[in-house]
Amino acid sequence: MNLTSQQYIIALAQEGSFTGAARRLGVSQPGLCGWLDNLEEQLGTRLVLRSRKGITLTPAGQIYLNGSRRMLSVQQRTAAALANLGGGEVPCLRVAGTPGGGAQIFARIFGAFTGRFPAVQLQFVESYNQEALRLVQEGNVDFALCSLPDPDACPAEHIVKRSSELIVVLPDQYPLGYDASALTAGAELPGLPLRRLDDLPFMMPSEEMSYYPVLQQLFQHAGVHPKVIFQSSNTNILYQMVCNGYGAAIVPRRCFSPRDPVSPFSLRPRLYNYACLVFRSGAEKTAAWNYLLELLSI
């Protein structure tokens, strides 16, 4: 089944622009525009409204999109059924990641991948950083979305996607607090030695979090014994506890908003965490594998 038009309209809807859709599909933007013009002429109706802000599907375009998704789903099930009938094994790629950020990334790329490779199963395996790394090393998953405090120590092939400073946040009504409402995104933060956290109520990341052992080592080295009153593997929850005035925490800087009643500080020396895409050495780099690598690397 040739479902090129279905793949194109899905990419357009997900990307919201001809530029993004063309890049994802690996075609030229003029070629994609020409395809849409021909399709709309054949159907006798407008599918897409264009503006400087991007594209919007018309009601007819939404109908065509829904039908396209159903057609691709049928194609995938048909290919799997034929493979099973012939005794063949259905190709499958597995991605490990956290139930929060990892799952969100997987959801964003799922449609693009299955649109291009409907006969390849794509599975998500919920796991935290160390467990996800182990799954890659043992060959049980093909990719892992991990946060690593030291990418150079990663035992598998990997791509560093971005870095995030880990900062101390505490309620602004604390004696150490200050008014951070005027801080901009890249503003320099005041420093705070770890010893100032001694005896403060503290929200600690759970043991499965990537930077948990780093904090343990830093606290031990500084002779600090924070009073841990709460633990979570969700950094947004840790940050929300600080916003509610319960104590201090160390979280990625992206959690902080100047609208919140918290005071952020940089550690001295600064501490960073790195979002990485980890993959198995020696994997068979099929077209589907390479495309999934491309999607996950963005």
XYZ file of C-alpha atoms in Angstrom:
298
model
C 0.000 0.000 0.000
C 1.389 3.388 -0.997
C 0.286 5.794 1.700
C 2.580 8.714 0.894
C -0.256 11.252 1.013
C -1.307 9.970 4.407
C 2.233 10.280 5.767
C 2.504 13.798 4.358
C -0.719 15.137 5.885
C 0.164 13.629 9.271
C 3.595 15.280 9.201
C 2.007 18.613 8.252
C -0.470 18.411 11.109
C 2.167 17.462 13.681
C 4.805 19.991 12.592
C 2.407 22.864 11.912
C 4.506 24.189 9.025
C 5.717 23.189 5.565
C 9.319 23.761 6.614
C 9.153 21.395 9.581
C 7.150 18.750 7.713
C 9.510 18.811 4.714
C 12.517 18.436 7.013
C 10.916 15.481 8.801
C 9.861 13.770 5.565
C 13.163 14.373 3.799
C 11.542 16.177 0.852
C 11.804 19.699 -0.502
C 9.373 22.364 0.708
C 8.297 23.266 -2.872
C 7.679 19.574 -3.548
C 5.497 19.294 -0.441
C 3.533 22.408 -1.416
C 3.050 21.013 -4.919
C 1.782 17.724 -3.517
C -0.808 19.558 -1.417
C -1.961 21.712 -4.341
C -2.491 18.601 -6.482
C -4.290 16.750 -3.682
C -6.650 19.660 -2.982
C -7.390 19.935 -6.710
C -8.198 16.216 -6.902
C -10.474 16.383 -3.849
C -12.061 19.681 -4.858
C -11.666 21.203 -1.398
C -9.142 23.051 0.768
C -7.391 20.932 3.359
C -4.988 23.498 4.790
C -5.112 27.215 5.558
C -1.721 28.943 5.315
C -0.536 31.975 7.253
C 2.715 33.527 8.431
C 2.244 31.698 11.749
C 2.065 28.289 10.066
C -0.707 26.058 8.794
C -4.164 25.143 10.103
C -6.262 22.235 8.953
C -9.718 23.028 7.611
C -12.645 20.797 8.673
C -12.062 18.833 5.467
C -8.364 18.616 6.324
C -9.180 17.229 9.773
C -11.386 14.568 8.195
C -8.585 13.656 5.773
C -6.095 13.535 8.676
C -8.289 11.228 10.760
C -8.792 8.926 7.806
C -5.066 8.919 7.082
C -4.286 7.856 10.626
C -6.773 4.996 10.393
C -5.300 3.887 7.053
C -1.779 3.805 8.466
C -2.997 1.839 11.467
C -4.653 -0.698 9.157
C -1.450 -0.954 7.120
C 0.598 -1.634 10.240
C -1.778 -4.314 11.504
C -1.926 -5.917 8.059
C 1.851 -6.054 7.749
C 2.124 -7.616 11.206
C -0.575 -10.200 10.422
C 1.133 -11.174 7.158
C 4.466 -11.547 8.920
C 2.884 -13.774 11.571
C 1.098 -15.831 8.912
C 4.339 -16.469 7.115
C 6.143 -17.350 10.293
C 8.223 -14.197 10.029
C 9.169 -12.051 12.977
C 7.677 -8.570 13.146
C 10.498 -5.992 13.392
C 10.450 -4.136 16.698
C 12.406 -1.216 18.127
C 12.294 -0.438 21.846
C 12.923 2.852 23.623
C 13.487 3.096 27.384
C 12.785 6.266 29.320
C 11.196 7.775 32.394
C 7.395 7.839 32.696
C 7.598 11.643 32.650
C 9.987 13.280 30.204
C 10.897 10.088 28.370
C 7.279 9.182 27.727
C 6.555 12.700 26.456
C 9.379 12.495 23.916
C 8.193 9.047 22.815
C 4.640 10.333 22.331
C 5.897 13.214 20.168
C 7.857 11.016 17.772
C 5.511 8.007 17.666
C 3.300 9.310 14.856
C 6.206 10.329 12.630
C 7.951 6.979 13.039
C 4.924 4.751 12.532
C 3.876 6.925 9.604
C 7.123 6.172 7.790
C 7.640 2.603 9.044
C 4.160 1.165 9.730
C 5.434 -2.432 9.616
C 7.912 -1.860 12.461
C 6.591 -2.050 16.001
C 7.695 0.765 18.297
C 7.562 0.065 22.030
C 8.229 2.193 25.101
C 9.761 0.665 28.235
C 9.325 2.712 31.416
C 12.540 2.804 33.410
C 14.784 5.273 35.189
C 18.330 6.153 34.290
C 20.498 3.349 35.648
C 17.931 0.710 34.777
C 17.555 2.152 31.259
C 21.330 2.028 30.780
C 21.395 -1.591 31.885
C 18.621 -2.462 29.419
C 20.659 -0.944 26.581
C 23.848 -2.742 27.607
C 22.048 -6.077 27.835
C 20.445 -5.573 24.427
C 16.864 -5.512 25.750
C 16.159 -2.058 24.310
C 17.612 -0.213 21.334
C 17.624 3.312 22.771
C 17.438 4.917 26.196
C 16.558 8.507 27.071
C 18.701 9.196 30.143
C 19.918 11.997 32.356
C 23.585 11.605 33.240
C 25.725 13.708 35.592
C 28.880 12.664 33.691
C 28.338 11.618 30.056
C 32.046 10.786 29.685
C 31.523 7.920 32.144
C 28.627 6.457 30.145
C 29.410 2.798 29.298
C 27.513 2.893 25.969
C 27.411 4.989 22.823
C 25.487 8.184 23.374
C 24.565 11.642 22.125
C 24.366 14.576 24.534
C 21.136 16.404 23.708
C 21.367 19.256 26.209
C 22.753 20.237 29.594
C 20.856 21.645 32.548
C 22.316 23.342 35.602
C 21.189 21.880 38.899
C 20.337 24.699 41.281
C 19.288 25.101 44.902
C 15.782 26.484 45.380
C 14.278 27.438 48.713
C 11.191 29.398 49.814
C 11.728 33.140 49.442
C 10.517 33.768 53.020
C 13.502 31.828 54.402
C 16.300 33.915 56.004
C 18.518 33.144 52.976
C 15.737 33.986 50.516
C 15.469 36.966 48.203
C 13.081 38.425 45.616
C 13.802 36.617 42.325
C 10.784 37.959 40.410
C 12.959 40.117 38.104
C 15.364 37.338 37.095
C 15.648 36.611 33.379
C 16.211 33.177 31.858
C 19.986 33.479 31.558
C 20.635 35.687 34.576
C 23.542 34.948 36.872
C 22.359 33.408 40.139
C 23.931 34.084 43.517
C 26.074 31.269 44.825
C 25.189 29.133 47.813
C 27.678 26.761 49.485
C 26.223 23.380 50.352
C 26.983 23.877 54.042
C 24.197 26.505 54.177
C 21.728 23.650 53.637
C 22.761 21.909 56.837
C 19.782 21.358 59.141
C 17.302 22.818 56.603
C 14.210 20.768 55.710
C 15.160 19.203 52.384
C 13.340 17.513 49.478
C 15.650 14.802 48.125
C 15.458 13.090 44.720
C 14.775 9.361 44.875
C 17.625 6.893 44.541
C 16.777 6.062 40.911
C 17.336 9.673 39.875
C 20.573 10.260 37.961
C 21.986 12.915 40.270
C 21.061 11.241 43.582
C 24.490 9.592 44.107
C 26.224 12.851 43.132
C 24.304 14.754 45.818
C 25.095 12.080 48.364
C 28.805 12.434 47.594
C 28.680 16.238 47.675
C 26.850 16.303 51.005
C 29.288 13.795 52.498
C 32.308 15.728 51.248
C 30.917 19.011 52.626
C 29.942 17.417 55.928
C 26.314 18.424 55.371
C 23.393 16.497 56.864
C 20.162 17.952 55.405
C 16.960 16.954 57.143
C 15.254 14.957 54.373
C 11.500 15.274 54.838
C 10.393 14.127 51.376
C 11.711 12.154 48.389
C 10.417 11.874 44.819
C 11.639 10.816 41.388
C 9.686 13.737 39.911
C 11.658 16.989 39.956
C 8.511 19.017 39.317
C 7.033 17.633 42.535
C 10.199 18.508 44.450
C 10.008 22.047 43.094
C 6.321 22.345 43.948
C 7.081 21.356 47.532
C 9.529 24.259 47.701
C 6.914 26.603 46.235
C 4.578 25.512 49.015
C 7.159 26.546 51.605
C 8.149 23.118 52.933
C 11.922 23.366 52.488
C 14.814 23.427 50.020
C 15.622 21.194 47.049
C 18.151 20.814 44.248
C 16.443 20.660 40.861
C 17.181 21.451 37.180
C 17.113 25.185 36.516
C 14.344 24.706 33.920
C 11.950 24.075 36.840
C 12.372 27.616 38.142
C 9.990 30.439 37.241
C 10.393 34.013 38.549
C 6.629 34.006 39.111
C 7.022 31.477 41.924
C 7.761 32.341 45.593
C 11.189 30.694 45.563
C 14.805 31.872 45.627
C 17.242 30.122 43.238
C 20.996 29.737 43.835
C 23.875 28.242 41.899
C 26.037 25.681 43.655
C 29.732 26.424 44.027
C 31.181 24.787 42.005
C 28.271 24.583 39.571
C 26.583 21.232 39.090
C 25.115 20.046 35.780
C 22.986 17.186 34.505
C 22.985 16.054 30.866
C 20.065 14.734 28.834
C 21.472 11.961 26.644
C 20.289 9.525 24.019
C 22.022 6.197 24.637
C 22.064 3.360 22.142
C 23.462 -0.129 21.868
C 26.867 -0.624 20.298
C 26.859 -2.932 17.302
C 23.128 -2.524 16.628
C 21.901 -3.324 13.123
C 21.481 0.163 11.685
C 18.461 -0.367 9.456
C 16.603 2.496 7.786
C 14.038 2.358 10.603
C 16.784 2.395 13.265
C 18.474 5.397 11.661
C 15.202 7.301 11.367
C 14.357 6.622 15.008
C 17.843 7.833 15.994
C 17.191 11.030 14.031
C 13.814 11.619 15.693
C 15.089 10.955 19.207
C 18.153 13.146 18.681
C 16.107 16.294 18.059
